[in-house]
Coordinates of N, CA and C in Angstrom, one line a residue:
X612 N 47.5 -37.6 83.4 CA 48.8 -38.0 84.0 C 49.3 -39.2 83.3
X613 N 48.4 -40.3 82.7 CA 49.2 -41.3 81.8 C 49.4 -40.8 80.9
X614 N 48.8 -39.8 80.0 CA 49.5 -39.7 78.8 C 51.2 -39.3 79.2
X615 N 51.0 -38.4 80.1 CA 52.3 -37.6 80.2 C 53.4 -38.9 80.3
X616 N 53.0 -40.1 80.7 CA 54.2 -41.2 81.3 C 54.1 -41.9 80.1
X617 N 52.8 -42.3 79.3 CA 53.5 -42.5 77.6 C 54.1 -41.7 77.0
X618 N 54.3 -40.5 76.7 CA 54.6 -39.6 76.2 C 55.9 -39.4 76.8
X619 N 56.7 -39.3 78.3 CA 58.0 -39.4 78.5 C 58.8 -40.8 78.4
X620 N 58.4 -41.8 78.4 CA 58.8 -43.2 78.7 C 58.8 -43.7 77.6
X621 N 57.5 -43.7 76.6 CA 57.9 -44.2 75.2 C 58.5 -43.4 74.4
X622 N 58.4 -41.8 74.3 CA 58.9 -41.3 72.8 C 59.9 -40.4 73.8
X623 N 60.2 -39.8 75.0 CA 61.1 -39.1 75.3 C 62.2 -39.4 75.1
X624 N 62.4 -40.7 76.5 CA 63.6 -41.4 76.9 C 64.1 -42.0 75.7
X625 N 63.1 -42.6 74.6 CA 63.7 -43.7 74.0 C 64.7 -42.5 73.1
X626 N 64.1 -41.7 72.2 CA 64.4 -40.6 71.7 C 65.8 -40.5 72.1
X627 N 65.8 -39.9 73.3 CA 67.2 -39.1 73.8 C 68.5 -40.3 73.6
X628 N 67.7 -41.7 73.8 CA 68.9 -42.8 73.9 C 69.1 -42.9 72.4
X629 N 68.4 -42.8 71.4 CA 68.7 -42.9 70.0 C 69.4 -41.7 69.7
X630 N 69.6 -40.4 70.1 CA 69.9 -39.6 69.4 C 71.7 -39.6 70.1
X631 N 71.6 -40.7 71.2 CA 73.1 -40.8 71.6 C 73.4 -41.2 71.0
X632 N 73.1 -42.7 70.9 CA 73.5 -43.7 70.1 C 73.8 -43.7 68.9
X633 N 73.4 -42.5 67.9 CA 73.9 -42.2 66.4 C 74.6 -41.0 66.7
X634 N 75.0 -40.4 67.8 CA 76.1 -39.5 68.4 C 77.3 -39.9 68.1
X635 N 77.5 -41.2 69.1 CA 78.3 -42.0 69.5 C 79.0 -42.6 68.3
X636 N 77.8 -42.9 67.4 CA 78.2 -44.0 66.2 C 78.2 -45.4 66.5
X637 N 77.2 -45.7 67.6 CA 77.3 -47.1 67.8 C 76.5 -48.1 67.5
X638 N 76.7 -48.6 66.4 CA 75.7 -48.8 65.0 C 75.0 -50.5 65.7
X639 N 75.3 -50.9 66.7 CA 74.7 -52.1 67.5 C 73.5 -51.2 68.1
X640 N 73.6 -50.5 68.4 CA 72.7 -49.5 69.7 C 71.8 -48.8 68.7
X641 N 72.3 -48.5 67.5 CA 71.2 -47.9 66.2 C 70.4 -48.5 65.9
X642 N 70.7 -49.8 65.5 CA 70.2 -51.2 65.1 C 69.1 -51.2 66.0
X643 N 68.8 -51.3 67.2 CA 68.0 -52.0 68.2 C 67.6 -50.5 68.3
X644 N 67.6 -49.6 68.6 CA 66.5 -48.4 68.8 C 65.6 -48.0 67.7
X645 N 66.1 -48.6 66.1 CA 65.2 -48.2 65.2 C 64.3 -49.6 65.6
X646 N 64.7 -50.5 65.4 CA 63.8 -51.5 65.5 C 62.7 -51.1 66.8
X647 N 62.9 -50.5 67.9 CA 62.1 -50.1 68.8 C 60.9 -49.1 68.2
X648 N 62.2 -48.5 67.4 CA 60.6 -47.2 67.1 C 59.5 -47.9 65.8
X649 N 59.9 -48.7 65.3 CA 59.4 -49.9 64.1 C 58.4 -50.6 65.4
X650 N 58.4 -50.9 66.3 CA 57.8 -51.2 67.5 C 56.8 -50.3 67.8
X651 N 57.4 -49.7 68.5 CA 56.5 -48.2 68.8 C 55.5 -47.8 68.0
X652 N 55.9 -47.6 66.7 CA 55.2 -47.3 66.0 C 53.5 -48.2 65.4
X653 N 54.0 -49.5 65.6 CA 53.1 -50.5 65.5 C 51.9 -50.5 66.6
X654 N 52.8 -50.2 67.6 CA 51.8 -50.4 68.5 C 50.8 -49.3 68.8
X655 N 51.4 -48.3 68.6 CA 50.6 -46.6 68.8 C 49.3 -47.0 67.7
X656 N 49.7 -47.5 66.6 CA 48.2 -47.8 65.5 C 48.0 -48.9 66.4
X657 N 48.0 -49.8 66.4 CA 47.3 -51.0 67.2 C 46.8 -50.4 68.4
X658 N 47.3 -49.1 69.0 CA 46.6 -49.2 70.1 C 44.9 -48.3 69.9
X659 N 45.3 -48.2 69.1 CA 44.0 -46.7 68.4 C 43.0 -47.5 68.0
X660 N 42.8 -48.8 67.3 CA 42.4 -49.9 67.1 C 41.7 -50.3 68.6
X661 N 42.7 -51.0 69.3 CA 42.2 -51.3 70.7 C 41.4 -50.3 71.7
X662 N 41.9 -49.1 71.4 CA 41.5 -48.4 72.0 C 39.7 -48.2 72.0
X663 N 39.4 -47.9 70.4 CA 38.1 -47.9 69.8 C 37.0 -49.1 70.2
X664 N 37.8 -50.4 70.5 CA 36.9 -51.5 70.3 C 37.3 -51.8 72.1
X665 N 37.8 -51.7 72.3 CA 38.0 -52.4 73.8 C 38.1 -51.4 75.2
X666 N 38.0 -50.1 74.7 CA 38.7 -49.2 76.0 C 37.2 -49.3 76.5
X667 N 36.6 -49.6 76.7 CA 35.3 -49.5 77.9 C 35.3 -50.9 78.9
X668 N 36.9 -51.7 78.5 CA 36.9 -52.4 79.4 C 37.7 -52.4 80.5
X669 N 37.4 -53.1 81.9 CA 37.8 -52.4 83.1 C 38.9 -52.7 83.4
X670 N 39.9 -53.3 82.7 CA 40.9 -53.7 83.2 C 42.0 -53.2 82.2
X671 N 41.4 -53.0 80.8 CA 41.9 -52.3 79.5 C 43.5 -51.3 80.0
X672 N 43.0 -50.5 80.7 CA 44.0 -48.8 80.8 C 44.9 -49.8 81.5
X673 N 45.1 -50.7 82.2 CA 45.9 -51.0 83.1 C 46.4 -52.1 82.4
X674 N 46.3 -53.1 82.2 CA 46.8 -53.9 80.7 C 48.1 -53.3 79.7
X675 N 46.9 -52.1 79.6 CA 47.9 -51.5 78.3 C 49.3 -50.8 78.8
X676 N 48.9 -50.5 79.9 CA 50.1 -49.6 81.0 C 51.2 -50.4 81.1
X677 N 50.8 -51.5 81.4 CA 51.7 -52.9 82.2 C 52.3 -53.6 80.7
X678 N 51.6 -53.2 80.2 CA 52.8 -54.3 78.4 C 53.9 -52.8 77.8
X679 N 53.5 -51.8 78.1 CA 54.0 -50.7 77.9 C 55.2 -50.5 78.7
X680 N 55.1 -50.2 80.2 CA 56.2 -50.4 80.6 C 57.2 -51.3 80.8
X681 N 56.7 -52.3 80.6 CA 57.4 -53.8 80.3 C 58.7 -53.9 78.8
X682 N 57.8 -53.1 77.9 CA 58.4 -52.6 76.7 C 59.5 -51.6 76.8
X683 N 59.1 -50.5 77.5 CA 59.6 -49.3 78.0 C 61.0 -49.9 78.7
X684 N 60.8 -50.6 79.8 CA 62.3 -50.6 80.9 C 63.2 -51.9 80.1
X685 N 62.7 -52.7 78.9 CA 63.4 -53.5 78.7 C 63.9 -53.2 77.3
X686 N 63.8 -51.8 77.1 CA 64.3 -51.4 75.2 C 65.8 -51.4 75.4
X687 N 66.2 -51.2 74.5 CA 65.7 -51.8 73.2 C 65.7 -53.3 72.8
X688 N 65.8 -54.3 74.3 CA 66.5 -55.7 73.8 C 64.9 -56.1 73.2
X689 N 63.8 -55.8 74.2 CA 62.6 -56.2 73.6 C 62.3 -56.4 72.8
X690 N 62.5 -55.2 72.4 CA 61.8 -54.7 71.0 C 62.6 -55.5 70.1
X691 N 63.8 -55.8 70.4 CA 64.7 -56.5 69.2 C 64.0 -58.1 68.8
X692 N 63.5 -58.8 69.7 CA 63.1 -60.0 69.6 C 61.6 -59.9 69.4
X693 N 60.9 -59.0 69.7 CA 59.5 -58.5 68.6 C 59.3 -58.3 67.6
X694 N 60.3 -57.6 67.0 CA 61.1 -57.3 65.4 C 61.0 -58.3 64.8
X695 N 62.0 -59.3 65.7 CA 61.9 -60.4 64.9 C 61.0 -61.5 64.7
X696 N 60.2 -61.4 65.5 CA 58.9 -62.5 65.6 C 57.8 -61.6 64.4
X697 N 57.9 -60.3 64.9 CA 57.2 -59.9 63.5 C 57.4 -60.6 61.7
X698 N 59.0 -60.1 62.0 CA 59.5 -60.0 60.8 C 59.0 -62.0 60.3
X699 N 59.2 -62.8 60.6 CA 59.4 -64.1 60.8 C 58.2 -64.4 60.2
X700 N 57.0 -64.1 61.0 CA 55.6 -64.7 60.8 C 54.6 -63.7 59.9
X701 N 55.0 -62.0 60.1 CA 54.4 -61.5 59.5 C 54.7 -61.3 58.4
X702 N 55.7 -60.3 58.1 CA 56.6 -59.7 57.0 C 56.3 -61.0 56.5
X703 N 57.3 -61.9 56.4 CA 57.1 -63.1 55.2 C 55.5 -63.5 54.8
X704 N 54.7 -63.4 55.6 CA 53.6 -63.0 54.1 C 53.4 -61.6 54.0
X705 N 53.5 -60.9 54.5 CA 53.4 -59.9 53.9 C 54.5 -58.9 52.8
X706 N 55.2 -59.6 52.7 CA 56.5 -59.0 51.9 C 56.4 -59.3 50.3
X707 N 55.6 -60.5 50.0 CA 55.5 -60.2 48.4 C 54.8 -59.0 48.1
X708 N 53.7 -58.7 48.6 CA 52.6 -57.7 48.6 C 53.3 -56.7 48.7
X709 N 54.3 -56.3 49.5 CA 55.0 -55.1 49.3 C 56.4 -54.8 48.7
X710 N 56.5 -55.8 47.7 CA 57.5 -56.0 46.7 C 56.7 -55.8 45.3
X711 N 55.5 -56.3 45.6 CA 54.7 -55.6 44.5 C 54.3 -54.2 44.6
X712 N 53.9 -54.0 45.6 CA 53.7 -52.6 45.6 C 54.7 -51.6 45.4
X713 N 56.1 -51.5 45.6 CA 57.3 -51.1 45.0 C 57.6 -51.3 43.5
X714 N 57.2 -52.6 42.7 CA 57.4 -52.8 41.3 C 56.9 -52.0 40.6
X715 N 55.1 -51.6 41.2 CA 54.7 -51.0 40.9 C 54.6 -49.5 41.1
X716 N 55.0 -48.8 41.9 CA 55.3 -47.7 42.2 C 56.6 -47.2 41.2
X717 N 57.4 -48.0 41.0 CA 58.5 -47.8 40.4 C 58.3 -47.5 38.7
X718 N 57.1 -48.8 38.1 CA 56.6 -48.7 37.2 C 56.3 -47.2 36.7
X719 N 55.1 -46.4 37.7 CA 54.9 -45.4 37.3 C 55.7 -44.4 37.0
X720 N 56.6 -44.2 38.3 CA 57.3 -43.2 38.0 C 58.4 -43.5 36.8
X721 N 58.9 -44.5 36.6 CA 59.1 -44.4 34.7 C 58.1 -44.3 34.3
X722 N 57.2 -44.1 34.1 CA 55.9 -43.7 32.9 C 56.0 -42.2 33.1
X723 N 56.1 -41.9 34.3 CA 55.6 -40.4 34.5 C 57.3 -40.0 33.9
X724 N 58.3 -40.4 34.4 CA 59.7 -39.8 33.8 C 60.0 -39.7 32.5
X725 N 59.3 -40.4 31.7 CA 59.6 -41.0 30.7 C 58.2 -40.4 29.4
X726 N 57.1 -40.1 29.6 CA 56.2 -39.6 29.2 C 56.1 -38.1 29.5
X727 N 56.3 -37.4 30.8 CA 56.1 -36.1 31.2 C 55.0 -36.3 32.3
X728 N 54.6 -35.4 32.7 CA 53.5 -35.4 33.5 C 51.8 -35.5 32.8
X729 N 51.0 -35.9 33.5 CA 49.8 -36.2 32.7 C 49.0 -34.7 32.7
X730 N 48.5 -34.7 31.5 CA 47.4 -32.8 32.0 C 46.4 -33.2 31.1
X731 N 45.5 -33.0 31.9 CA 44.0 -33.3 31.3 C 43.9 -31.6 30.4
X732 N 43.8 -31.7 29.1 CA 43.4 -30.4 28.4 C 42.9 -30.2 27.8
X733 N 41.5 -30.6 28.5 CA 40.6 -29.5 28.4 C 40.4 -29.3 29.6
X734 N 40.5 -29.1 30.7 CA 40.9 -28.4 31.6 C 42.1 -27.0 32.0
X735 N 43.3 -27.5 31.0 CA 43.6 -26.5 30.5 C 43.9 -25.8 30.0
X736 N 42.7 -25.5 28.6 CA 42.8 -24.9 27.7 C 41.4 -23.7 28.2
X737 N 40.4 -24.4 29.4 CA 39.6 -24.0 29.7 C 40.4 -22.5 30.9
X738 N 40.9 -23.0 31.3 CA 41.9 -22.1 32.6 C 42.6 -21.1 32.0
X739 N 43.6 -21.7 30.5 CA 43.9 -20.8 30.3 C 43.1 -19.6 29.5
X740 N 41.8 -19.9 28.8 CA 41.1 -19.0 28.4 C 40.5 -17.5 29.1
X741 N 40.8 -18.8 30.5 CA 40.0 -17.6 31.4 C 40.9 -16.6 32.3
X742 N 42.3 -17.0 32.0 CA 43.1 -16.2 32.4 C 43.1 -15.8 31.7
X743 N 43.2 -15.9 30.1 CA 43.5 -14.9 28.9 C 42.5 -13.4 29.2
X744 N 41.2 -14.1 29.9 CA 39.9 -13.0 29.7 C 40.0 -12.0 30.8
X745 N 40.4 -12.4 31.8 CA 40.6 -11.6 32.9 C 42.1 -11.2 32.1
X746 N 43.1 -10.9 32.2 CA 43.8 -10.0 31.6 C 43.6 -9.5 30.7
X747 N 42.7 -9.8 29.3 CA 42.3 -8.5 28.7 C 41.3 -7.5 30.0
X748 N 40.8 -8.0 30.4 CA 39.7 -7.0 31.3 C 40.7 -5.8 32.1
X749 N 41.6 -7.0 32.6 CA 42.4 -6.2 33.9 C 43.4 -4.9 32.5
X750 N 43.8 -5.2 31.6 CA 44.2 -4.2 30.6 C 43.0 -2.9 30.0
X751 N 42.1 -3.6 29.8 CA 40.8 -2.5 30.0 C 40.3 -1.4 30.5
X752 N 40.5 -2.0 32.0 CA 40.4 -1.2 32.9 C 41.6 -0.4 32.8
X753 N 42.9 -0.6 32.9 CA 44.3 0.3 32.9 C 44.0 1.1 32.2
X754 N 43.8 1.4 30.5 CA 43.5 1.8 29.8 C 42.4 2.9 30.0
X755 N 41.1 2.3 30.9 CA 40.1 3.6 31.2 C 40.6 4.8 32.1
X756 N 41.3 4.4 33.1 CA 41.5 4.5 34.2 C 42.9 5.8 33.3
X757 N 43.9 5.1 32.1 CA 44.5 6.0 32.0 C 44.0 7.2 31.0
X758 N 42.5 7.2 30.5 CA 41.8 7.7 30.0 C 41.4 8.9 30.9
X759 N 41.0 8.3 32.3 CA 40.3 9.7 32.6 C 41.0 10.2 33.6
X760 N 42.6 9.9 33.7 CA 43.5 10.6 33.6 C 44.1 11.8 33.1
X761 N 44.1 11.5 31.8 CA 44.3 12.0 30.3 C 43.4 13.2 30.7
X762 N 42.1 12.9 30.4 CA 41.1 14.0 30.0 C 40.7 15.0 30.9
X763 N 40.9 14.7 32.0 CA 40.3 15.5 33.7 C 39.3 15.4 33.9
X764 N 38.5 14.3 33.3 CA 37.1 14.2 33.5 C 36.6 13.7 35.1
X765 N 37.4 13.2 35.4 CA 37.7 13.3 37.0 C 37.8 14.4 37.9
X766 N 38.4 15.4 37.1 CA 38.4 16.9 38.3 C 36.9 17.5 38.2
X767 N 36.2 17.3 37.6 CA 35.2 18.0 37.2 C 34.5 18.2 38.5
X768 N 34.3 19.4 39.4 CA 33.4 20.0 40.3 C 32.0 20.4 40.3
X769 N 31.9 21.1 41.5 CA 30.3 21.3 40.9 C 30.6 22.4 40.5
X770 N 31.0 23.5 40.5 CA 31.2 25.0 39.9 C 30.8 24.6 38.2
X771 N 31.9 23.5 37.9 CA 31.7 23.4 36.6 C 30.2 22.8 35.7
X772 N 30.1 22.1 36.9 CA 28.8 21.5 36.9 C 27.8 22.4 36.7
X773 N 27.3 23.1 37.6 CA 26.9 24.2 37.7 C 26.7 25.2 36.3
X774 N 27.7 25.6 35.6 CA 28.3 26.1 34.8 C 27.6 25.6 33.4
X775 N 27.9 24.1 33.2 CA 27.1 23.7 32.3 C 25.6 22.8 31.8
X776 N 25.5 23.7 33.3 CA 24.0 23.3 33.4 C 23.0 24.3 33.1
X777 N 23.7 26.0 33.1 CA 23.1 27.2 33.0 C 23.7 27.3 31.9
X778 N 24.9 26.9 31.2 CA 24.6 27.3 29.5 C 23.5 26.3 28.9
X779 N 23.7 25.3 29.1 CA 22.3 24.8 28.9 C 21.0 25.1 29.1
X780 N 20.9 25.6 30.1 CA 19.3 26.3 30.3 C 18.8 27.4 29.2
X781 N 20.2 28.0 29.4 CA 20.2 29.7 28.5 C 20.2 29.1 26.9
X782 N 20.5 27.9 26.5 CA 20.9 27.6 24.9 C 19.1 27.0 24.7
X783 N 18.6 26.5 25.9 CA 17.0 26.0 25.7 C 16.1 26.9 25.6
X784 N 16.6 28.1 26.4 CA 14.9 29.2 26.7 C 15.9 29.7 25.0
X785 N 16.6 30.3 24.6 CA 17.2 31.2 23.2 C 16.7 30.1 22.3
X786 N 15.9 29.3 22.5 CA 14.9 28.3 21.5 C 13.7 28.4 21.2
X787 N 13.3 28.5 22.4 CA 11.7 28.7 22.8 C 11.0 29.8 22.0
X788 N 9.8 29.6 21.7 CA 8.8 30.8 21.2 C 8.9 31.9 21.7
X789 N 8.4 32.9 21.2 CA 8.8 34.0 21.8 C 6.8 34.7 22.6
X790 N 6.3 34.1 22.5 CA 5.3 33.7 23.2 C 5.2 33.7 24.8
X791 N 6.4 33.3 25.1 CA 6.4 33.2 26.8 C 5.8 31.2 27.4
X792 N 5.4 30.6 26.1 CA 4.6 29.5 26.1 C 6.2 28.5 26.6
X793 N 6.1 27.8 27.6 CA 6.8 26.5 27.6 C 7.2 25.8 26.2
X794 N 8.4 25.4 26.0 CA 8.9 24.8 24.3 C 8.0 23.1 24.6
X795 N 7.8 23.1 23.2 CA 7.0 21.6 23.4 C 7.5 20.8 22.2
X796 N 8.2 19.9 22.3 CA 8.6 19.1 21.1 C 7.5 18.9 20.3
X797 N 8.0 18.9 19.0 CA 6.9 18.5 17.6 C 6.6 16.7 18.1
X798 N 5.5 16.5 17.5 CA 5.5 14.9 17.4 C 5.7 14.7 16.1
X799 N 6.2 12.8 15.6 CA 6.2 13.1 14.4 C 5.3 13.2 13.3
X800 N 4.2 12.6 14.0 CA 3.1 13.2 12.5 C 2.8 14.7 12.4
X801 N 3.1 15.7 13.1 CA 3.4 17.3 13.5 C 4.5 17.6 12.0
X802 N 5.3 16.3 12.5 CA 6.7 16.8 11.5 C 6.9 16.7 10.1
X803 N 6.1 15.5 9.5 CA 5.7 15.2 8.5 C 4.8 15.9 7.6
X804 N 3.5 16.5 8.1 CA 3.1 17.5 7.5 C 3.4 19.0 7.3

């Protein structure tokens, strides 16, 4: 049941009033609902944080309830003067670090725009070998496949089967001695003398 009153009170309501408020075009009322969800959003990680290290405390769930709706029934002015106590104490140290981290981000992607993308090759010279080999194979096969097409060595039944297994027999005994004796291959010292 609390989630459901976080979940309508912080991201519903606030939501529906933001999505007026850039309706409307009332760029005071934009101002202060983004700063809310810049809020919101700080706190949802802080609270996952808190949650981990502190939720086995007995007074924790109800704490967190009571700064929440506190937050909740007084948005977006709250959140406005949070913003700025953030911005004030934290952001200012933290804002070179993320002015560097943009100089740098920026850096690469001129390297990457400006060089091409990076490709490790021998990895693909190795990939494409092996595509090369599986498409000769997969052409291999087409090629068999239109082989015994071609030939009807595929229709072959047993009749025929049959067939040339009795000229065979008859082409073996019209070999044989006339003896009546089973045919017995020569060996080769037999052949040699």
């Amino acid at each position: 049941m609390l989630r459901l009153i976080y979940i309508y009170y912080g991201t519903l309501l606030p939501g529906w009033n933001t999505l007026r408020a850039l309706s409307h075009g009332q760029r005071h009322f934009i101002v202060l609902w983004l700063k809310y969800w810049v809020i919101h959003a700080l706190l949802q990680a802080f609270g996952v944080l808190t949650d981990f290290f502190a939720g086995g405390l007995p007074f924790y769930a109800a704490l967190k309830l009571i700064l929440s709706v506190g937050l909740w029934f007084s948005a977006p002015y709250s959140s406005n003067h949070l913003y700025n106590i953030i911005k004030k104490y934290v952001m200012g140290k933290l804002e070179p670090i993320v002015e560097q981290g943009f100089r740098w981000h920026a850096t690469l992607d001129q390297d990457e725009q400006s060089s091409g993308p990076r490709v490790n090759k021998h990895l693909l010279k190795r990939e494409l070998s092996n595509l090369m080999a599986e498409i000769e194979m997969d052409q291999a096969e087409l090629h068999k496949r239109e082989f015994f097409k071609e030939s009807n060595l595929d229709r072959l039944d047993r009749d025929s089967m049959h067939n040339v297994i009795e000229y065979l027999t008859e082409r073996l005994e019209t070999q044989q001695p006339g003896d009546g004796k089973p045919y017995r291959p020569r060996r080769l010292s037999d052949r040699i003398n």
